[in-house]
PDB file of C-alpha atoms and ligand atoms in Angstrom:
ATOM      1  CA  UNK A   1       0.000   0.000   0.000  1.00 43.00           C
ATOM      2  CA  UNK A   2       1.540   3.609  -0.930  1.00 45.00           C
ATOM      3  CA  UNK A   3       1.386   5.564   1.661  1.00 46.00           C
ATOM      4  CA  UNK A   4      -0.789   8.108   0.318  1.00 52.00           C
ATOM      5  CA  UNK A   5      -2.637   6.488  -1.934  1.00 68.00           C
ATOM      6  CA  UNK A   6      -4.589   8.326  -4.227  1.00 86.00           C
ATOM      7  CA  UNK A   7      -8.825   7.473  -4.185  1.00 93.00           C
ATOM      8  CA  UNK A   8     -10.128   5.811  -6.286  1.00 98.00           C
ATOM      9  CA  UNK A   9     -12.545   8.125  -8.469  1.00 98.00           C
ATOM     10  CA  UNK A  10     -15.505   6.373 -10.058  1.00 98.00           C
ATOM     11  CA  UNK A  11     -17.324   9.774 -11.974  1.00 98.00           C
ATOM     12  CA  UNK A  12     -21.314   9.058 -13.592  1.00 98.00           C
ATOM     13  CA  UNK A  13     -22.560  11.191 -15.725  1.00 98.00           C
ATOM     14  CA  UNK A  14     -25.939  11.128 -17.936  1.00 97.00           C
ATOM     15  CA  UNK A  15     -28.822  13.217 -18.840  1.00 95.00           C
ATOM     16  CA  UNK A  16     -31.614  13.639 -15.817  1.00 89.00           C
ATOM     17  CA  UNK A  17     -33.739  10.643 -14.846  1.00 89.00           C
ATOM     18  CA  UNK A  18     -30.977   8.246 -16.834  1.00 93.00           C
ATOM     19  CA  UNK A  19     -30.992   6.316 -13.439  1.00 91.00           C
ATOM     20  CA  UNK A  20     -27.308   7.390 -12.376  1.00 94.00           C
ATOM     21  CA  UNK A  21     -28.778   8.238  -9.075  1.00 93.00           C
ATOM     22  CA  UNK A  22     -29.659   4.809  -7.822  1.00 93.00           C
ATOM     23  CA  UNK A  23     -26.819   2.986  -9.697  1.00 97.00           C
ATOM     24  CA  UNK A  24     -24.567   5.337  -8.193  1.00 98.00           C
ATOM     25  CA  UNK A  25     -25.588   4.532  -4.620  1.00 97.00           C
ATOM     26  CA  UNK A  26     -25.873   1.511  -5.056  1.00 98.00           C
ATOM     27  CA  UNK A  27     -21.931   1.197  -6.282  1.00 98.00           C
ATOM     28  CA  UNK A  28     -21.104   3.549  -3.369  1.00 98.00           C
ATOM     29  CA  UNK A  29     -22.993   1.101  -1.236  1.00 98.00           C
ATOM     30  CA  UNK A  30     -21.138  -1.900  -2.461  1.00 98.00           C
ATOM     31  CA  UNK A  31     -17.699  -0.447  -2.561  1.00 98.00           C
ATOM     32  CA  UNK A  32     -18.048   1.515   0.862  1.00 98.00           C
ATOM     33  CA  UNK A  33     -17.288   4.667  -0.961  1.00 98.00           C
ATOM     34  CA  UNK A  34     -18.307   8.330  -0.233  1.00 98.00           C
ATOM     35  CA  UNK A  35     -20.982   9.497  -2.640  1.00 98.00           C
ATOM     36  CA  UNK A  36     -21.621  13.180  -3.673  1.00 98.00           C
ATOM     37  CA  UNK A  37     -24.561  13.386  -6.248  1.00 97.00           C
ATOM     38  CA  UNK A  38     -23.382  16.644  -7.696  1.00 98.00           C
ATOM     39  CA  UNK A  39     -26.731  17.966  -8.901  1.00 97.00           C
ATOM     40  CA  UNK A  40     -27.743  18.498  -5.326  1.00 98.00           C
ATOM     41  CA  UNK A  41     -24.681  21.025  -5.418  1.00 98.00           C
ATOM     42  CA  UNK A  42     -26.073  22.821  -8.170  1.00 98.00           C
ATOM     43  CA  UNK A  43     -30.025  22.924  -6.497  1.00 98.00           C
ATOM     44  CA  UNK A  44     -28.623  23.892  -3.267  1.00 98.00           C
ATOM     45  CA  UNK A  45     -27.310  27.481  -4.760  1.00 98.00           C
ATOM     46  CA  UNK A  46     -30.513  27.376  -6.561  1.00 98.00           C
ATOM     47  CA  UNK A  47     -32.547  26.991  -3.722  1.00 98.00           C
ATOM     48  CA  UNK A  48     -30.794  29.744  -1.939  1.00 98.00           C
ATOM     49  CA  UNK A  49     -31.423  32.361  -4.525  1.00 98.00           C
ATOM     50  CA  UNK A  50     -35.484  31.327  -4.858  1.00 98.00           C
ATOM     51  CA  UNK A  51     -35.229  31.673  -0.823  1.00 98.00           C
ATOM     52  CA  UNK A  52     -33.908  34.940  -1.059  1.00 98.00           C
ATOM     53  CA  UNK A  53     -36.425  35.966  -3.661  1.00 98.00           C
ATOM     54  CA  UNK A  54     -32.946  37.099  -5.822  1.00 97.00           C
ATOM     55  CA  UNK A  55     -33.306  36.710  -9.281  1.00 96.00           C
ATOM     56  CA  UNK A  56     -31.817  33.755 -11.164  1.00 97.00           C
ATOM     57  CA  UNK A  57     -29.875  35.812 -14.098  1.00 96.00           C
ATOM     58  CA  UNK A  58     -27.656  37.676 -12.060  1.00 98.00           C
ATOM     59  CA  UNK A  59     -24.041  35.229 -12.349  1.00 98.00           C
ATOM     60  CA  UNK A  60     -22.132  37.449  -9.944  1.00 98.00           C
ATOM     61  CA  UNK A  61     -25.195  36.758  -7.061  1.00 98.00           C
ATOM     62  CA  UNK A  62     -25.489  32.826  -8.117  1.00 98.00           C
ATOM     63  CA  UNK A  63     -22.028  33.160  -7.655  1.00 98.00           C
ATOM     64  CA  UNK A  64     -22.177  34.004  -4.254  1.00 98.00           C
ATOM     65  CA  UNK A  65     -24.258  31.429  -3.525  1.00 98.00           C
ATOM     66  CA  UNK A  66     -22.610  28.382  -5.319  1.00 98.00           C
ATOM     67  CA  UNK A  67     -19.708  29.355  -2.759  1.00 98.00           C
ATOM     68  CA  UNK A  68     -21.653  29.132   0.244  1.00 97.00           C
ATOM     69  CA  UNK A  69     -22.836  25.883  -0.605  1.00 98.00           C
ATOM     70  CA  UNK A  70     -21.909  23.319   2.227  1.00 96.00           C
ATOM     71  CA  UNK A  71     -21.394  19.850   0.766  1.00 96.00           C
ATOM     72  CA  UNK A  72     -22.312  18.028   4.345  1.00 92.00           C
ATOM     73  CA  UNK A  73     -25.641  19.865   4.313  1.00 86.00           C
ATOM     74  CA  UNK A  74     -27.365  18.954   1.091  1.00 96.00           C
ATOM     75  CA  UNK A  75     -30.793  17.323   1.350  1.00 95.00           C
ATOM     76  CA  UNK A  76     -32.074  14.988  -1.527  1.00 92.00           C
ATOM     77  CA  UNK A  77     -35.859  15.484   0.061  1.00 91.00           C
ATOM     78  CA  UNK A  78     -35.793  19.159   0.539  1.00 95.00           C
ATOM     79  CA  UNK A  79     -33.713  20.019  -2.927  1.00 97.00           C
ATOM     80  CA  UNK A  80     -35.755  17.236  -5.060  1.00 90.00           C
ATOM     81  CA  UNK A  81     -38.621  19.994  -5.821  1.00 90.00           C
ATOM     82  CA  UNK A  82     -39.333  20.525  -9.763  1.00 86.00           C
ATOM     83  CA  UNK A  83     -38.829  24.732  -9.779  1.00 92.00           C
ATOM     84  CA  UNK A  84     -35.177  23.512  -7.709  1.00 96.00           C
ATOM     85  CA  UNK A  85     -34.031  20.944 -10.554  1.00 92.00           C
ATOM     86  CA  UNK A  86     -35.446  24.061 -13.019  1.00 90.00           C
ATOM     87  CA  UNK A  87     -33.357  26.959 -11.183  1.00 96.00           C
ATOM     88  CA  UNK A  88     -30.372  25.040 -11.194  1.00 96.00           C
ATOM     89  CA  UNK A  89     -29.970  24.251 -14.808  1.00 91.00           C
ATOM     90  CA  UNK A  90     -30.706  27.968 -15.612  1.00 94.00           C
ATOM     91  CA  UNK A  91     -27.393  29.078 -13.174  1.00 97.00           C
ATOM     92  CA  UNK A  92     -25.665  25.778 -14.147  1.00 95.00           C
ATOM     93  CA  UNK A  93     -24.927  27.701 -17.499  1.00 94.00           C
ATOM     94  CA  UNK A  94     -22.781  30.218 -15.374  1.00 97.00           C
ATOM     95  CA  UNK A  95     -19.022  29.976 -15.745  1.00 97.00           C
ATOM     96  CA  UNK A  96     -18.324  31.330 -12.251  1.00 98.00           C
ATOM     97  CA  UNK A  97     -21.118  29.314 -10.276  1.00 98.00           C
ATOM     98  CA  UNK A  98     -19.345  26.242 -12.023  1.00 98.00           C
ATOM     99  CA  UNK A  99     -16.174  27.230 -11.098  1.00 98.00           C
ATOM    100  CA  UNK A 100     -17.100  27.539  -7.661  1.00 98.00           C
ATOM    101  CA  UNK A 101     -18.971  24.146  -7.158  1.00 98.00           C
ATOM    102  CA  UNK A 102     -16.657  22.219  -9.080  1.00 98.00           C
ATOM    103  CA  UNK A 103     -14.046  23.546  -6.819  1.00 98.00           C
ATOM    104  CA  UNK A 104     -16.075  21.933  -3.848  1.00 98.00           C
ATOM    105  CA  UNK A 105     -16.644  18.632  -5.646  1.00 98.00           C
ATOM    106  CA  UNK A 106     -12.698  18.191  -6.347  1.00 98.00           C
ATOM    107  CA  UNK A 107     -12.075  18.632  -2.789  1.00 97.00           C
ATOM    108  CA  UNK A 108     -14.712  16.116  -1.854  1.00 98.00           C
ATOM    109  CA  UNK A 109     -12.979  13.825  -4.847  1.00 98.00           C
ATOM    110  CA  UNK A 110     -10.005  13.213  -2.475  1.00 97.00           C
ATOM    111  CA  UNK A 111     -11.710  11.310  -0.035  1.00 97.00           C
ATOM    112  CA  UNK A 112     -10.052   7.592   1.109  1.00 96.00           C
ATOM    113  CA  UNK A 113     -10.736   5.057   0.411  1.00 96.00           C
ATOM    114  CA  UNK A 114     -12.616   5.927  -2.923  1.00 97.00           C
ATOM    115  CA  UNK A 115     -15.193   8.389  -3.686  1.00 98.00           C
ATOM    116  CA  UNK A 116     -18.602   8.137  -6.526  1.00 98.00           C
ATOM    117  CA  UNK A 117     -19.704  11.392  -8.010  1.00 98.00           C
ATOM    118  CA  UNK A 118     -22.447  11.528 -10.221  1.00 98.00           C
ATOM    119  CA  UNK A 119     -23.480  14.728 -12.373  1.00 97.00           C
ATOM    120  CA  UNK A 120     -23.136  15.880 -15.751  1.00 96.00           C
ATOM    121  CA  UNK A 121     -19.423  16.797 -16.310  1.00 97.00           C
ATOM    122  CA  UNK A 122     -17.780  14.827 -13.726  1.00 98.00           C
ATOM    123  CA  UNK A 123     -15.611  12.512 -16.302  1.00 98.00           C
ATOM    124  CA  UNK A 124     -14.836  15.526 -18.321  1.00 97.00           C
ATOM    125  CA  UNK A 125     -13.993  18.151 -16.270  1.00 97.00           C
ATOM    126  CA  UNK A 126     -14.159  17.310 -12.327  1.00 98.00           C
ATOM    127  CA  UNK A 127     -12.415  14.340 -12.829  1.00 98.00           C
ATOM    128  CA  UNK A 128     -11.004  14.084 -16.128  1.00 97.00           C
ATOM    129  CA  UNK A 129      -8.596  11.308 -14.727  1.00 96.00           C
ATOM    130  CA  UNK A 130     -11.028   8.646 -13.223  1.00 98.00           C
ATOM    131  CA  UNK A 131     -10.091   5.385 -13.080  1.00 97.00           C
ATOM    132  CA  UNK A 132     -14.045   4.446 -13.715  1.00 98.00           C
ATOM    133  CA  UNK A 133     -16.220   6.584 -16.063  1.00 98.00           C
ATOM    134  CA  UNK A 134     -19.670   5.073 -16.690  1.00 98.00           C
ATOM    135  CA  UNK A 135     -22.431   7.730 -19.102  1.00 98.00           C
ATOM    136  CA  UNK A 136     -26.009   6.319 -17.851  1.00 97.00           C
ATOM    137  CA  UNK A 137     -28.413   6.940 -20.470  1.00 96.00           C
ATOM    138  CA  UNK A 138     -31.565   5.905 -21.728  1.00 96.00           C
ATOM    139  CA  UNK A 139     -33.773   7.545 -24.930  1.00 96.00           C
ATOM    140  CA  UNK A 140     -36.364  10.692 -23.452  1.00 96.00           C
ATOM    141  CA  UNK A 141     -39.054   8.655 -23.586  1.00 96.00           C
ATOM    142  CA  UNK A 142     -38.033   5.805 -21.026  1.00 96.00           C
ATOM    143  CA  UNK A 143     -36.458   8.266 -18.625  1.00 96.00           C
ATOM    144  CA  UNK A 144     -39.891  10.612 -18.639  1.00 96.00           C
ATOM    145  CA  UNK A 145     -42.014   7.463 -18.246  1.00 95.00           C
ATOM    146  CA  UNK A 146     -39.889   6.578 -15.016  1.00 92.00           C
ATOM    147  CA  UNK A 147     -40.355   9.562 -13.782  1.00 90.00           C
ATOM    148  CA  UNK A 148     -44.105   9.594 -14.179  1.00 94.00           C
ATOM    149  CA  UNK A 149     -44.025   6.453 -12.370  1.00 93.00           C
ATOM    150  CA  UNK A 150     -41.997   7.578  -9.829  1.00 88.00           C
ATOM    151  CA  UNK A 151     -44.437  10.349  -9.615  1.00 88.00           C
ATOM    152  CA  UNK A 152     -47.727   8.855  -9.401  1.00 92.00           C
ATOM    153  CA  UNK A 153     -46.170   5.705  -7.169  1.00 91.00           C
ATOM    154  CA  UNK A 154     -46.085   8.930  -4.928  1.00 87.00           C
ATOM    155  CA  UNK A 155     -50.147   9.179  -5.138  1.00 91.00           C
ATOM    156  CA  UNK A 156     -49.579  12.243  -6.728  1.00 88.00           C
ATOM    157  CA  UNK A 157     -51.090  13.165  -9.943  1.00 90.00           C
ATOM    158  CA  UNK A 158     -48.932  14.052 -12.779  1.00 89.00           C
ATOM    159  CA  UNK A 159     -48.943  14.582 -16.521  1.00 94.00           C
ATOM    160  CA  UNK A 160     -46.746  12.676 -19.173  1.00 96.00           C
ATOM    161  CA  UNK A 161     -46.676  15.080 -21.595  1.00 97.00           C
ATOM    162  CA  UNK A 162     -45.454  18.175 -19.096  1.00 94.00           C
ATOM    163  CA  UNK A 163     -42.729  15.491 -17.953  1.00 94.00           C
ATOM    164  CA  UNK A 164     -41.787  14.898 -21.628  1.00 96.00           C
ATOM    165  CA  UNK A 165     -41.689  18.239 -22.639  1.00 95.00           C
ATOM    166  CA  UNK A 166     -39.342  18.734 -19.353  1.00 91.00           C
ATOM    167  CA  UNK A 167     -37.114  16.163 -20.047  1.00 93.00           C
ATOM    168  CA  UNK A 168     -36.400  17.476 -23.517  1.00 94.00           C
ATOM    169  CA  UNK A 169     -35.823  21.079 -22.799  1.00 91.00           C
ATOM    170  CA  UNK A 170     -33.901  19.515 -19.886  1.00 90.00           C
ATOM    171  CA  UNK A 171     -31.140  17.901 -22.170  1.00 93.00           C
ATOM    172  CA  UNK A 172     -31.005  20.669 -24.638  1.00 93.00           C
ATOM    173  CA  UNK A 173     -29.907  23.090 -22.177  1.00 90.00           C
ATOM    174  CA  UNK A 174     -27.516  20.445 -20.488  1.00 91.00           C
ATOM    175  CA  UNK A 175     -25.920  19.239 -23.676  1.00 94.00           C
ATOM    176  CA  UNK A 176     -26.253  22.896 -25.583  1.00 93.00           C
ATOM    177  CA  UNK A 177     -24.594  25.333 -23.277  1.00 91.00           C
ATOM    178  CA  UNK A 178     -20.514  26.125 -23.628  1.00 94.00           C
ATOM    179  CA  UNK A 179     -19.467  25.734 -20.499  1.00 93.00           C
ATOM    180  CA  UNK A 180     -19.165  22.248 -19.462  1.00 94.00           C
ATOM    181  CA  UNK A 181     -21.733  20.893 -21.953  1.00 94.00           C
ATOM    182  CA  UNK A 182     -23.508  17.711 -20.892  1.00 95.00           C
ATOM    183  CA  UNK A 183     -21.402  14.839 -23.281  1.00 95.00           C
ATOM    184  CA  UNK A 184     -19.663  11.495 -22.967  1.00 96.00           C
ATOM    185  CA  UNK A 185     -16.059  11.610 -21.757  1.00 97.00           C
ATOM    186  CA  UNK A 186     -13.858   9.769 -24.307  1.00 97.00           C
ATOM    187  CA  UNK A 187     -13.165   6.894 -22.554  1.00 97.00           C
ATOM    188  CA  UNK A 188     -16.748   6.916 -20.607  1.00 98.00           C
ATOM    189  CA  UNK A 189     -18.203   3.180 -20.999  1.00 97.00           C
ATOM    190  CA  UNK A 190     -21.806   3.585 -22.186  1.00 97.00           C
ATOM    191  CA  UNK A 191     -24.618   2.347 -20.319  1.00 96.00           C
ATOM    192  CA  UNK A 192     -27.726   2.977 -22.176  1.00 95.00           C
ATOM    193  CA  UNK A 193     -30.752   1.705 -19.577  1.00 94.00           C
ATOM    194  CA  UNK A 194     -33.519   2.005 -21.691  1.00 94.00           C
ATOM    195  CA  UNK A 195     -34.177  -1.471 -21.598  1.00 93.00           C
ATOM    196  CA  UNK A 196     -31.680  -2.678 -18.473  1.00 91.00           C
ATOM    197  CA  UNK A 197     -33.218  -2.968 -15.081  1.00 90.00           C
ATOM    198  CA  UNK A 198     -31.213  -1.295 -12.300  1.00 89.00           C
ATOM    199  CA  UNK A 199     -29.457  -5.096 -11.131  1.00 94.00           C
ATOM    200  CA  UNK A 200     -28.217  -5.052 -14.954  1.00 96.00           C
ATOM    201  CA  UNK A 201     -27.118  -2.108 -14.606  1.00 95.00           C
ATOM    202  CA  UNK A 202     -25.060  -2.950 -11.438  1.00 97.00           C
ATOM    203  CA  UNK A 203     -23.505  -5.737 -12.651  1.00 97.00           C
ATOM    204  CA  UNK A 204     -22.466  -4.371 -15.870  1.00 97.00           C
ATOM    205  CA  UNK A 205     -20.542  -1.695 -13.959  1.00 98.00           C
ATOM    206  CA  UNK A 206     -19.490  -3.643 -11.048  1.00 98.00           C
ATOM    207  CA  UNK A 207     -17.449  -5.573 -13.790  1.00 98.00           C
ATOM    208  CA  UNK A 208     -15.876  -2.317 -14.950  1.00 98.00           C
ATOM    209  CA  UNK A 209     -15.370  -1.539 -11.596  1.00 98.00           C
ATOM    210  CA  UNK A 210     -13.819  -4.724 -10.993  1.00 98.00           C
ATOM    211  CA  UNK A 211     -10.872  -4.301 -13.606  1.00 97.00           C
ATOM    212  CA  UNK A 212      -9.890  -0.878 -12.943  1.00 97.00           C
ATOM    213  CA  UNK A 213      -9.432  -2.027  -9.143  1.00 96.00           C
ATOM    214  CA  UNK A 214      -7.400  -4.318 -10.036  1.00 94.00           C
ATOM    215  CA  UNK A 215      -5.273  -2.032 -11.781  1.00 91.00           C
ATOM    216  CA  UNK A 216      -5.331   0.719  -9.569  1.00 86.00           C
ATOM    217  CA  UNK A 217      -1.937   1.291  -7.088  1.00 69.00           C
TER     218      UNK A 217
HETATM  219  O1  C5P Q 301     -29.048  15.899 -11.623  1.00 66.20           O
HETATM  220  P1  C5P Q 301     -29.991  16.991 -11.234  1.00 66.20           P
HETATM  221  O2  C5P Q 301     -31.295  16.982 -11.964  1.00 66.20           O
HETATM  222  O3  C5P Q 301     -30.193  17.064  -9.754  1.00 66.20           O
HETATM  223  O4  C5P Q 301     -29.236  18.336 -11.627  1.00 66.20           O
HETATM  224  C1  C5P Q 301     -29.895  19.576 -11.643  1.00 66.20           C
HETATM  225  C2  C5P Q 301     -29.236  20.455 -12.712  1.00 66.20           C
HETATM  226  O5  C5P Q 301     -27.915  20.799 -12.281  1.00 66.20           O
HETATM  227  C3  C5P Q 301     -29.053  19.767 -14.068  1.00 66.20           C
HETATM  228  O6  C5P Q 301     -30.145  19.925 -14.939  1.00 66.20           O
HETATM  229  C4  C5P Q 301     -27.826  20.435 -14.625  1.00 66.20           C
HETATM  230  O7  C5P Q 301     -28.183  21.600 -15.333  1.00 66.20           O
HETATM  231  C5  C5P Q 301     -27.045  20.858 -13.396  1.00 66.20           C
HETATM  232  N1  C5P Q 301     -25.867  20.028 -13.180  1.00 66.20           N
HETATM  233  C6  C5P Q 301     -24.712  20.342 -13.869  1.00 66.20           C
HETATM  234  N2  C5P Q 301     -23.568  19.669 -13.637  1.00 66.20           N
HETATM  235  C7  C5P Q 301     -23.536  18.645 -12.768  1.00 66.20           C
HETATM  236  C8  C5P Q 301     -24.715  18.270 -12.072  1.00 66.20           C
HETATM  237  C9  C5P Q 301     -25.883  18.973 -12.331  1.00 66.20           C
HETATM  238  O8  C5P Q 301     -24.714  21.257 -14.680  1.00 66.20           O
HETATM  239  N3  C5P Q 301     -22.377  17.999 -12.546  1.00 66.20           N
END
């Protein structure tokens, strides 16, 4: 064993409702790794600025607020809200909020024994030298339709088309702005989930897992 070994970075990235999410905690899970779903990062400075009632086009003020964001205090229940996954993809365009929460996500990277991050840009610019780099996909139609069952398994009511519609515009601001578009790292194994359940899904990146481990010093 060196002795300071480097973690071992295992980076997810993928459009929204790709299932990254739940694969991702469920490798953290099995590894015993630290897990940092990076789109909480991005809803937390979000969430601040609709608290605040300041307005969401201002970069220098989303600034601000994507460096106050404490890592140990995000909350999946409280940041999960629709207008908070909204709000954060409009500042996520901004080259300085970016800056800032990437920053926080490197640091968090360093963690021993290993860490998983999941997000949009983590195997292409957080972590451009991951051991692991896994792009969870699945085609706009599958990922809507498991979020309106997510949805209504809730008892709430919801509407497929709204969710469609959501998904798409979704995507084309991920993958369309400049900074840190939403893409496939070069050497990112594909998992498209469109018809994989979430055990398939597992096991096909437990096995890439697997090898890199093995090669990792
Ligand atoms: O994954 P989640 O839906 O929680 O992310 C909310 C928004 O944060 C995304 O739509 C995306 O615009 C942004 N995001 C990002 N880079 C990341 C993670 C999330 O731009 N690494």
């Amino acid at each position: 064993m060196p002795s300071n070994p480097t973690s071992f970075i295992i980076a997810i990235d993928g459009p929204a409702a790709a299932g990254k999410g739940t694969l991702s905690r469920r490798v953290a899970d099995a590894y015993g790794f630290h897990h940092l779903d990076t789109g909480l990062t991005y809803r937390a400075a979000a969430k601040a600025l609709l608290d605040a009632g300041l307005p969401l086009d201002d970069p220098a003020t989303a600034e601000k607020m994507a460096h106050d964001v404490e890592l140990d205090g995000l909350d999946r229940d409280v940041l999960s809200k629709h207008e908070i996954g909204e709000a954060a993809s409009k500042i996520a365009v901004m080259p300085g909020v970016r800056r800032a929460l990437v920053e926080a996500q490197r640091r968090f990277s360093g963690k021993q024994p290993g860490v998983v991050l999941d997000g949009r840009d983590i195997g292409t610019v957080v972590c451009p030298d991951a051991p692991v780099k896994l792009y969870v996909t699945a085609s706009p139609e599958v990922r809507a339709r498991r979020r309106f069952e997510e949805i209504r398994g809730k008892g709430t009511t919801a509407d497929f088309d709204a969710i469609f519609e959501d998904v798409k515009r979704r995507d084309e601001r991920d993958m369309g702005r400049t900074d840190s578009p939403l893409k496939p790292a070069e050497d990112a194994h594909l998992l498209d989930t469109s018809e994989m359940s979430i055990e398939a899904a597992f096991q096909a990146a437990k096995s890439i897992i697997d090898l890199a481990l093995s090669r990792h010093t």
